[in-house]
mmCIF file of C-alpha atoms and ligand atoms in Angstrom:
data_model
loop_
_atom_site.group_PDB
_atom_site.id
_atom_site.type_symbol
_atom_site.label_atom_id
_atom_site.label_comp_id
_atom_site.label_asym_id
_atom_site.label_seq_id
_atom_site.Cartn_x
_atom_site.Cartn_y
_atom_site.Cartn_z
ATOM 1 C CA MET E 1 22.259 -2.013 -0.884
ATOM 2 C CA SER E 2 22.973 0.626 -3.486
ATOM 3 C CA ALA E 3 20.812 2.996 -5.490
ATOM 4 C CA SER E 4 20.805 0.370 -8.245
ATOM 5 C CA ASP E 5 18.769 -1.944 -5.919
ATOM 6 C CA ILE E 6 15.829 0.419 -6.174
ATOM 7 C CA LEU E 7 13.003 -1.411 -7.883
ATOM 8 C CA ILE E 8 10.462 1.376 -7.990
ATOM 9 C CA GLU E 9 10.832 5.086 -7.368
ATOM 10 C CA VAL E 10 7.780 7.315 -7.120
ATOM 11 C CA LYS E 11 8.511 11.026 -7.504
ATOM 12 C CA ASN E 12 6.095 13.852 -6.795
ATOM 13 C CA LEU E 13 3.123 11.724 -7.876
ATOM 14 C CA LYS E 14 -0.205 13.503 -8.315
ATOM 15 C CA LYS E 15 -3.740 12.482 -9.169
ATOM 16 C CA TYR E 16 -6.421 15.144 -9.408
ATOM 17 C CA PHE E 17 -9.959 14.029 -10.249
ATOM 18 C CA PRO E 18 -12.059 16.740 -11.923
ATOM 19 C CA ILE E 19 -15.351 17.793 -10.305
ATOM 20 C CA GLN E 20 -17.906 18.372 -13.052
ATOM 21 C CA LYS E 21 -21.224 20.191 -12.758
ATOM 22 C CA GLY E 22 -24.202 20.993 -14.963
ATOM 23 C CA VAL E 23 -25.440 19.687 -18.302
ATOM 24 C CA PHE E 24 -22.177 20.610 -20.019
ATOM 25 C CA LYS E 25 -20.117 18.949 -17.298
ATOM 26 C CA LYS E 26 -18.094 22.060 -16.661
ATOM 27 C CA VAL E 27 -15.044 21.410 -14.487
ATOM 28 C CA VAL E 28 -15.552 23.455 -11.318
ATOM 29 C CA GLY E 29 -12.696 22.085 -9.220
ATOM 30 C CA HIS E 30 -10.542 19.087 -8.481
ATOM 31 C CA VAL E 31 -10.272 16.419 -5.830
ATOM 32 C CA LYS E 32 -6.570 16.265 -5.084
ATOM 33 C CA ALA E 33 -6.582 12.570 -4.178
ATOM 34 C CA VAL E 34 -2.779 12.323 -4.367
ATOM 35 C CA ASP E 35 -0.721 15.484 -4.248
ATOM 36 C CA GLY E 36 3.047 15.164 -4.504
ATOM 37 C CA VAL E 37 3.817 11.729 -3.066
ATOM 38 C CA SER E 38 7.409 10.405 -3.260
ATOM 39 C CA PHE E 39 9.018 7.161 -2.024
ATOM 40 C CA SER E 40 11.149 4.288 -3.250
ATOM 41 C CA ILE E 41 11.176 0.529 -2.684
ATOM 42 C CA ARG E 42 14.269 -1.653 -3.030
ATOM 43 C CA GLN E 43 14.241 -5.202 -4.325
ATOM 44 C CA GLY E 44 12.977 -7.601 -1.665
ATOM 45 C CA GLU E 45 11.867 -4.741 0.611
ATOM 46 C CA THR E 46 8.429 -3.936 2.072
ATOM 47 C CA LEU E 47 7.099 -0.402 2.270
ATOM 48 C CA GLY E 48 3.965 0.182 4.328
ATOM 49 C CA LEU E 49 1.711 2.943 2.974
ATOM 50 C CA VAL E 50 -0.586 3.955 5.818
ATOM 51 C CA GLY E 51 -3.422 6.406 6.397
ATOM 52 C CA GLU E 52 -7.129 6.676 7.116
ATOM 53 C CA SER E 53 -9.601 5.858 4.349
ATOM 54 C CA GLY E 54 -9.784 8.601 1.726
ATOM 55 C CA CYS E 55 -6.139 9.668 2.212
ATOM 56 C CA GLY E 56 -5.204 8.617 -1.341
ATOM 57 C CA LYS E 57 -3.171 5.488 -0.558
ATOM 58 C CA THR E 58 -5.230 3.187 -2.815
ATOM 59 C CA THR E 59 -5.014 5.738 -5.635
ATOM 60 C CA VAL E 60 -1.205 5.561 -5.382
ATOM 61 C CA GLY E 61 -1.391 1.758 -5.766
ATOM 62 C CA ARG E 62 -3.702 2.038 -8.748
ATOM 63 C CA MET E 63 -1.396 4.507 -10.500
ATOM 64 C CA ILE E 64 1.521 2.107 -10.047
ATOM 65 C CA MET E 65 -0.650 -0.648 -11.551
ATOM 66 C CA GLY E 66 -1.536 1.587 -14.508
ATOM 67 C CA ALA E 67 -5.245 1.624 -13.617
ATOM 68 C CA TYR E 68 -5.163 5.441 -13.234
ATOM 69 C CA ARG E 69 -3.035 7.767 -15.300
ATOM 70 C CA PRO E 70 -1.211 10.245 -13.020
ATOM 71 C CA THR E 71 -1.944 13.955 -13.320
ATOM 72 C CA GLY E 72 1.754 14.598 -12.676
ATOM 73 C CA GLY E 73 4.938 13.028 -11.345
ATOM 74 C CA GLU E 74 6.995 9.989 -12.217
ATOM 75 C CA ILE E 75 6.963 6.255 -11.447
ATOM 76 C CA TRP E 76 10.362 4.765 -12.330
ATOM 77 C CA PHE E 77 10.442 0.973 -12.542
ATOM 78 C CA GLN E 78 13.630 -1.039 -12.913
ATOM 79 C CA THR E 79 13.114 -3.733 -15.555
ATOM 80 C CA PRO E 80 14.757 -7.127 -14.879
ATOM 81 C CA ASP E 81 18.282 -8.269 -15.795
ATOM 82 C CA GLY E 82 19.789 -4.787 -15.795
ATOM 83 C CA GLY E 83 17.276 -3.498 -18.339
ATOM 84 C CA PRO E 84 16.309 0.175 -18.563
ATOM 85 C CA ARG E 85 14.389 2.137 -15.918
ATOM 86 C CA LEU E 86 10.991 2.989 -17.326
ATOM 87 C CA ASN E 87 8.690 5.817 -16.314
ATOM 88 C CA LEU E 88 5.348 4.016 -15.966
ATOM 89 C CA ALA E 89 3.559 7.364 -15.539
ATOM 90 C CA GLU E 90 4.163 8.173 -19.195
ATOM 91 C CA MET E 91 3.336 4.792 -20.660
ATOM 92 C CA THR E 92 0.199 3.908 -22.605
ATOM 93 C CA PRO E 93 -1.789 0.750 -21.710
ATOM 94 C CA ALA E 94 -0.193 -1.019 -24.702
ATOM 95 C CA GLN E 95 3.317 -0.050 -23.561
ATOM 96 C CA MET E 96 2.477 -1.208 -20.021
ATOM 97 C CA ARG E 97 1.443 -4.704 -21.175
ATOM 98 C CA PRO E 98 4.918 -6.308 -21.068
ATOM 99 C CA ILE E 99 5.553 -4.684 -17.643
ATOM 100 C CA ARG E 100 2.309 -5.971 -16.070
ATOM 101 C CA PRO E 101 3.578 -9.473 -15.175
ATOM 102 C CA HIS E 102 6.273 -7.849 -13.022
ATOM 103 C CA ILE E 103 3.798 -5.850 -10.918
ATOM 104 C CA GLN E 104 0.781 -7.619 -9.458
ATOM 105 C CA MET E 105 -1.923 -6.562 -7.030
ATOM 106 C CA ILE E 106 -4.084 -8.238 -4.399
ATOM 107 C CA PHE E 107 -7.216 -6.558 -3.155
ATOM 108 C CA GLN E 108 -9.196 -6.128 0.030
ATOM 109 C CA ASP E 109 -12.138 -8.349 -0.917
ATOM 110 C CA PRO E 110 -10.917 -11.750 -2.119
ATOM 111 C CA PHE E 111 -14.425 -12.882 -3.071
ATOM 112 C CA ALA E 112 -15.100 -9.937 -5.394
ATOM 113 C CA SER E 113 -11.770 -10.404 -7.154
ATOM 114 C CA LEU E 114 -12.337 -14.082 -8.049
ATOM 115 C CA ASN E 115 -14.645 -15.104 -10.880
ATOM 116 C CA PRO E 116 -17.321 -17.293 -9.235
ATOM 117 C CA ARG E 117 -17.829 -19.276 -12.462
ATOM 118 C CA MET E 118 -14.199 -20.396 -12.741
ATOM 119 C CA THR E 119 -12.593 -23.266 -10.852
ATOM 120 C CA VAL E 120 -9.399 -22.585 -8.925
ATOM 121 C CA ARG E 121 -7.484 -24.432 -11.660
ATOM 122 C CA GLU E 122 -8.908 -22.081 -14.313
ATOM 123 C CA ILE E 123 -8.255 -19.021 -12.145
ATOM 124 C CA LEU E 124 -4.588 -19.927 -11.660
ATOM 125 C CA ALA E 125 -4.073 -21.041 -15.271
ATOM 126 C CA GLU E 126 -5.604 -17.902 -16.801
ATOM 127 C CA PRO E 127 -2.612 -15.518 -16.448
ATOM 128 C CA LEU E 128 -0.246 -18.258 -17.663
ATOM 129 C CA ILE E 129 -2.367 -18.881 -20.766
ATOM 130 C CA VAL E 130 -3.036 -15.195 -21.538
ATOM 131 C CA ASN E 131 0.682 -14.371 -21.280
ATOM 132 C CA LYS E 132 1.659 -17.555 -23.191
ATOM 133 C CA VAL E 133 3.928 -18.651 -20.339
ATOM 134 C CA ALA E 134 3.011 -22.342 -20.214
ATOM 135 C CA LYS E 135 0.739 -24.953 -21.754
ATOM 136 C CA GLY E 136 0.012 -28.660 -21.454
ATOM 137 C CA ALA E 137 1.899 -30.492 -18.703
ATOM 138 C CA ALA E 138 4.002 -27.416 -17.847
ATOM 139 C CA LEU E 139 0.806 -25.410 -17.279
ATOM 140 C CA GLU E 140 -0.640 -28.078 -14.972
ATOM 141 C CA GLY E 141 2.691 -28.315 -13.139
ATOM 142 C CA ARG E 142 2.850 -24.571 -12.524
ATOM 143 C CA VAL E 143 -0.790 -24.470 -11.347
ATOM 144 C CA ARG E 144 -0.040 -27.227 -8.803
ATOM 145 C CA GLU E 145 3.093 -25.399 -7.695
ATOM 146 C CA LEU E 146 1.058 -22.234 -7.105
ATOM 147 C CA ILE E 147 -1.662 -23.865 -5.025
ATOM 148 C CA GLU E 148 0.978 -25.550 -2.873
ATOM 149 C CA LEU E 149 2.928 -22.290 -2.561
ATOM 150 C CA VAL E 150 -0.024 -20.774 -0.682
ATOM 151 C CA GLY E 151 -0.561 -23.805 1.548
ATOM 152 C CA LEU E 152 -3.687 -25.237 -0.127
ATOM 153 C CA LYS E 153 -4.204 -28.814 -1.324
ATOM 154 C CA VAL E 154 -3.991 -29.826 -4.986
ATOM 155 C CA GLN E 155 -7.438 -31.462 -4.621
ATOM 156 C CA TYR E 156 -8.919 -27.949 -4.193
ATOM 157 C CA LEU E 157 -8.120 -27.073 -7.825
ATOM 158 C CA THR E 158 -11.493 -28.427 -9.015
ATOM 159 C CA ARG E 159 -13.507 -26.319 -6.562
ATOM 160 C CA TYR E 160 -15.164 -22.942 -7.126
ATOM 161 C CA PRO E 161 -14.432 -19.828 -4.998
ATOM 162 C CA HIS E 162 -17.678 -20.074 -3.003
ATOM 163 C CA ALA E 163 -16.453 -23.361 -1.487
ATOM 164 C CA PHE E 164 -13.663 -21.583 0.423
ATOM 165 C CA SER E 165 -13.389 -19.440 3.538
ATOM 166 C CA GLY E 166 -12.291 -15.785 3.276
ATOM 167 C CA GLY E 167 -8.716 -16.640 4.247
ATOM 168 C CA GLN E 168 -8.517 -19.471 1.695
ATOM 169 C CA ARG E 169 -9.883 -17.176 -1.023
ATOM 170 C CA GLN E 170 -7.203 -14.615 -0.230
ATOM 171 C CA ARG E 171 -4.623 -17.423 -0.537
ATOM 172 C CA ILE E 172 -5.992 -18.181 -4.013
ATOM 173 C CA CYS E 173 -5.672 -14.473 -4.907
ATOM 174 C CA VAL E 174 -2.053 -14.535 -3.703
ATOM 175 C CA ALA E 175 -1.376 -17.682 -5.770
ATOM 176 C CA ARG E 176 -2.822 -16.019 -8.876
ATOM 177 C CA ALA E 177 -0.737 -12.888 -8.267
ATOM 178 C CA MET E 178 2.413 -15.064 -8.051
ATOM 179 C CA ALA E 179 1.717 -16.923 -11.308
ATOM 180 C CA LEU E 180 3.994 -14.757 -13.455
ATOM 181 C CA TYR E 181 6.865 -14.397 -10.941
ATOM 182 C CA PRO E 182 6.219 -10.706 -10.150
ATOM 183 C CA ARG E 183 8.941 -8.466 -8.724
ATOM 184 C CA LEU E 184 6.545 -6.123 -6.931
ATOM 185 C CA LEU E 185 3.285 -6.982 -5.208
ATOM 186 C CA VAL E 186 0.879 -4.153 -4.407
ATOM 187 C CA ALA E 187 -1.285 -5.423 -1.528
ATOM 188 C CA ASP E 188 -4.256 -3.129 -0.918
ATOM 189 C CA GLU E 189 -5.681 -3.807 2.567
ATOM 190 C CA PRO E 190 -5.362 -7.568 1.891
ATOM 191 C CA THR E 191 -6.414 -8.605 5.390
ATOM 192 C CA SER E 192 -9.026 -6.025 6.357
ATOM 193 C CA ALA E 193 -11.973 -8.151 5.145
ATOM 194 C CA LEU E 194 -10.734 -11.181 7.080
ATOM 195 C CA ASP E 195 -11.245 -12.376 10.660
ATOM 196 C CA VAL E 196 -8.493 -11.251 13.019
ATOM 197 C CA SER E 197 -7.438 -14.884 13.531
ATOM 198 C CA VAL E 198 -6.878 -15.310 9.781
ATOM 199 C CA GLN E 199 -5.112 -11.962 9.231
ATOM 200 C CA ALA E 200 -1.883 -13.211 10.833
ATOM 201 C CA GLN E 201 -1.911 -16.311 8.604
ATOM 202 C CA ILE E 202 -2.099 -14.197 5.449
ATOM 203 C CA VAL E 203 0.654 -11.864 6.692
ATOM 204 C CA ASN E 204 2.870 -14.864 7.504
ATOM 205 C CA LEU E 205 2.157 -16.342 4.085
ATOM 206 C CA ALA E 206 3.150 -13.061 2.428
ATOM 207 C CA LEU E 207 6.411 -13.073 4.417
ATOM 208 C CA GLU E 208 7.182 -16.710 3.505
ATOM 209 C CA ILE E 209 6.623 -15.976 -0.180
ATOM 210 C CA GLN E 210 8.771 -12.854 0.026
ATOM 211 C CA ASN E 211 11.614 -14.882 1.552
ATOM 212 C CA LYS E 212 11.300 -17.570 -1.132
ATOM 213 C CA MET E 213 10.915 -15.294 -4.137
ATOM 214 C CA GLY E 214 12.682 -12.107 -3.041
ATOM 215 C CA LEU E 215 9.912 -9.845 -4.300
ATOM 216 C CA ALA E 216 9.111 -6.363 -2.983
ATOM 217 C CA TYR E 217 5.805 -5.325 -1.389
ATOM 218 C CA LEU E 218 3.891 -2.093 -1.327
ATOM 219 C CA PHE E 219 1.585 -2.887 1.593
ATOM 220 C CA ILE E 220 -1.333 -0.457 1.767
ATOM 221 C CA SER E 221 -3.187 -0.384 5.074
ATOM 222 C CA HIS E 222 -5.077 1.827 7.501
ATOM 223 C CA ASP E 223 -3.566 -0.222 10.324
ATOM 224 C CA LEU E 224 -0.162 0.980 11.505
ATOM 225 C CA GLY E 225 -0.043 -1.926 13.951
ATOM 226 C CA LEU E 226 -0.309 -4.463 11.151
ATOM 227 C CA VAL E 227 2.404 -3.032 8.888
ATOM 228 C CA ARG E 228 4.873 -2.586 11.729
ATOM 229 C CA HIS E 229 5.593 -6.323 11.793
ATOM 230 C CA PHE E 230 7.157 -6.547 8.389
ATOM 231 C CA SER E 231 7.740 -3.148 6.756
ATOM 232 C CA GLN E 232 11.265 -1.824 6.480
ATOM 233 C CA LYS E 233 9.966 1.664 5.638
ATOM 234 C CA ILE E 234 6.680 3.409 6.350
ATOM 235 C CA VAL E 235 4.952 6.282 4.556
ATOM 236 C CA LEU E 236 2.099 8.032 6.348
ATOM 237 C CA MET E 237 -0.386 9.908 4.190
ATOM 238 C CA TYR E 238 -2.965 12.475 5.173
ATOM 239 C CA VAL E 239 -5.377 14.047 2.641
ATOM 240 C CA GLY E 240 -3.311 13.125 -0.408
ATOM 241 C CA LYS E 241 0.091 14.108 1.004
ATOM 242 C CA VAL E 242 2.962 12.424 2.781
ATOM 243 C CA VAL E 243 3.216 13.660 6.359
ATOM 244 C CA GLU E 244 5.998 11.334 7.524
ATOM 245 C CA TYR E 245 8.300 8.862 5.742
ATOM 246 C CA ALA E 246 10.963 6.950 7.648
ATOM 247 C CA PRO E 247 12.590 3.576 8.283
ATOM 248 C CA ALA E 248 10.134 1.585 10.434
ATOM 249 C CA ALA E 249 12.487 1.340 13.436
ATOM 250 C CA ASN E 250 12.998 5.130 13.527
ATOM 251 C CA LEU E 251 9.319 5.832 13.079
ATOM 252 C CA PHE E 252 8.161 3.487 15.838
ATOM 253 C CA GLY E 253 11.019 4.480 18.105
ATOM 254 C CA LYS E 254 10.495 8.224 17.758
ATOM 255 C CA PRO E 255 7.657 9.525 15.553
ATOM 256 C CA ARG E 256 8.118 13.131 14.452
ATOM 257 C CA HIS E 257 4.587 13.966 13.276
ATOM 258 C CA PRO E 258 1.555 14.286 15.597
ATOM 259 C CA TYR E 259 -0.582 12.227 13.183
ATOM 260 C CA THR E 260 1.879 9.325 13.419
ATOM 261 C CA GLU E 261 1.852 9.536 17.214
ATOM 262 C CA ALA E 262 -1.965 9.516 17.261
ATOM 263 C CA LEU E 263 -2.202 6.450 14.978
ATOM 264 C CA MET E 264 0.497 4.702 16.982
ATOM 265 C CA SER E 265 -1.318 5.371 20.260
ATOM 266 C CA ASN E 266 -4.281 3.420 18.909
ATOM 267 C CA VAL E 267 -2.251 0.285 18.161
ATOM 268 C CA PRO E 268 -3.345 -2.249 20.807
ATOM 269 C CA SER E 269 -0.841 -2.621 23.639
ATOM 270 C CA VAL E 270 1.122 -5.839 24.029
ATOM 271 C CA ARG E 271 1.675 -5.179 27.723
ATOM 272 C CA SER E 272 -1.001 -6.341 30.173
ATOM 273 C CA ASP E 273 0.249 -3.868 32.830
ATOM 274 C CA PHE E 274 0.057 -0.921 30.491
ATOM 275 C CA VAL E 275 -2.009 2.221 31.068
ATOM 276 C CA SER E 276 -3.397 3.336 27.699
ATOM 277 C CA HIS E 277 -2.331 6.725 26.292
ATOM 278 C CA LYS E 278 -4.758 6.684 23.395
ATOM 279 C CA ILE E 279 -4.957 9.952 21.459
ATOM 280 C CA ILE E 280 -8.474 10.301 20.118
ATOM 281 C CA LEU E 281 -8.415 12.446 16.997
ATOM 282 C CA LYS E 282 -11.150 15.079 16.894
ATOM 283 C CA GLY E 283 -13.516 15.205 13.925
ATOM 284 C CA GLU E 284 -13.213 13.557 10.541
ATOM 285 C CA THR E 285 -10.418 13.375 7.987
ATOM 286 C CA ALA E 286 -10.280 16.657 6.042
ATOM 287 C CA ASP E 287 -12.216 16.902 2.785
ATOM 288 C CA PRO E 288 -9.726 16.600 -0.121
ATOM 289 C CA ILE E 289 -11.996 18.836 -2.257
ATOM 290 C CA ASN E 290 -11.641 21.650 0.225
ATOM 291 C CA PRO E 291 -8.820 20.910 2.680
ATOM 292 C CA PRO E 292 -8.215 23.267 5.612
ATOM 293 C CA PRO E 293 -5.682 26.058 4.973
ATOM 294 C CA GLY E 294 -2.139 25.709 6.279
ATOM 295 C CA CYS E 295 -1.496 22.267 7.709
ATOM 296 C CA ALA E 296 -4.464 20.089 6.646
ATOM 297 C CA PHE E 297 -4.168 18.241 9.961
ATOM 298 C CA HIS E 298 -4.445 21.370 12.145
ATOM 299 C CA PRO E 299 -8.169 21.090 13.084
ATOM 300 C CA ARG E 300 -7.427 17.675 14.629
ATOM 301 C CA CYS E 301 -3.936 18.247 15.956
ATOM 302 C CA VAL E 302 -3.523 18.532 19.734
ATOM 303 C CA TYR E 303 -0.260 20.487 19.232
ATOM 304 C CA ALA E 304 -1.567 23.023 16.666
ATOM 305 C CA GLN E 305 -0.524 26.672 17.019
ATOM 306 C CA ASP E 306 -1.620 29.784 15.123
ATOM 307 C CA VAL E 307 0.905 29.369 12.332
ATOM 308 C CA CYS E 308 -0.460 25.892 11.565
ATOM 309 C CA SER E 309 -3.729 27.283 10.195
ATOM 310 C CA ARG E 310 -1.881 29.834 8.020
ATOM 311 C CA GLU E 311 1.216 28.157 6.601
ATOM 312 C CA GLU E 312 1.464 24.755 5.053
ATOM 313 C CA PRO E 313 4.437 22.808 6.488
ATOM 314 C CA LEU E 314 6.773 21.567 3.786
ATOM 315 C CA LEU E 315 8.104 18.027 3.753
ATOM 316 C CA ARG E 316 11.714 18.261 4.944
ATOM 317 C CA GLU E 317 14.494 15.908 5.979
ATOM 318 C CA ILE E 318 15.073 15.824 9.746
ATOM 319 C CA GLY E 319 17.328 12.763 9.964
ATOM 320 C CA PRO E 320 18.784 9.971 7.854
ATOM 321 C CA ASP E 321 16.040 8.900 5.402
ATOM 322 C CA HIS E 322 13.475 10.553 7.702
ATOM 323 C CA VAL E 323 11.216 13.247 6.257
ATOM 324 C CA VAL E 324 8.301 14.970 7.932
ATOM 325 C CA ALA E 325 5.823 17.777 7.252
ATOM 326 C CA CYS E 326 5.239 19.572 10.561
ATOM 327 C CA HIS E 327 6.310 23.059 11.679
ATOM 328 C CA PHE E 328 7.232 21.757 15.128
ATOM 329 C CA SER E 329 8.654 18.285 14.582
ATOM 330 C CA GLU E 330 11.987 19.186 16.279
ATOM 331 C CA ALA E 331 10.333 20.974 19.201
ATOM 332 C CA LEU E 332 7.704 18.339 20.000
ATOM 333 C CA ASP E 333 8.664 15.418 22.205
ATOM 334 C CA LEU E 334 6.310 12.818 20.745
ATOM 335 C CA ASN E 335 5.853 9.368 22.228
ATOM 336 C CA GLY E 336 7.123 6.315 20.382
ATOM 337 C CA CYS E 337 5.991 2.719 20.652
ATOM 338 C CA ASP E 338 7.758 2.057 23.948
ATOM 339 C CA ALA E 339 6.013 4.911 25.712
ATOM 340 C CA LEU E 340 2.679 4.101 24.081
ATOM 341 C CA GLY E 341 2.888 0.393 24.859
ATOM 342 C CA CYS E 342 2.854 -0.919 21.304
ATOM 343 C CA ALA E 343 6.425 -2.253 21.468
ATOM 344 C CA ILE E 344 7.527 -4.090 18.318
HETATM 345 FE FE1 SF4 N 401 0.108 19.820 14.166
HETATM 346 FE FE2 SF4 N 401 0.971 22.212 13.376
HETATM 347 FE FE3 SF4 N 401 2.524 20.087 13.058
HETATM 348 FE FE4 SF4 N 401 0.312 20.386 11.557
HETATM 349 S S1 SF4 N 401 2.137 21.682 11.556
HETATM 350 S S2 SF4 N 401 0.974 18.542 12.564
HETATM 351 S S3 SF4 N 401 -1.071 21.321 13.048
HETATM 352 S S4 SF4 N 401 1.833 20.967 15.007
#
């Protein structure tokens, strides 16, 4: 693959939400929800964006979708058929409209994202009608194609969302997201509201669709164990910043940030003979309004030294396509999946 295969490139992305107080709503500070995040996704590739809740990962997804305007940074999107690269971060909602079909999103709660008063046929037809993509027999044909794409029966088209299980509803959401042949799907915790038994089905469905349609995924999750199955690259975020970004094989083989090692140690073991080496993180995720000085992770880090509370570690390259923000990433001998028992 070459640089020209890059579908989306996020550079130094920031989103600061103002904190207002008093009758006159004076701005007294900012929540730095996303603070300098960079990554890229190639066509047909999956990038897992991982971190605890409140780390800013959903805000990144919403900025890519145009739901939030970034405070700073760039989001370069490659338009189809060798068209220009566009900086979505600078575009108005009206300018974004023709780009929207190419970037779709599925959400955590499939029930909340489906209109309970619309049948499945109406739900799937809506984006095709609004974007004037199909009508008449072609519209009906595409709707049938979509429901079959996600493994549901054509007879279900007349039913309403309440008649389905959580997993089936998420399939309907996936079908709707595929209606306009997107090139990038932003999946925000798409399985976390589902039973464990159904989660694997939805992940397998996403993989099947990716193989058929060659689209790219930004898969947002708090679960490092889930994204490891299908992500080519992983970004770990902590309090609005990237702490480690690497190809999945490198990251799981040899993590270089203590936060990555801790999350990895909590991925359930696949070995029945294995003695758990779980690292229990102390305390809560840092407050993004008032993060700790130096390394924001230092109050919870088992390897922290004095310098960690004084100096913020910069994100730096420590290997091919592998960047990390830790003062001691070269000195620490952190455990990878093999040692922790979560072998891929
Ligand atoms: Fe831990 Fe220090 Fe590295 Fe932060 S910089 S992750 S506190 S060792």
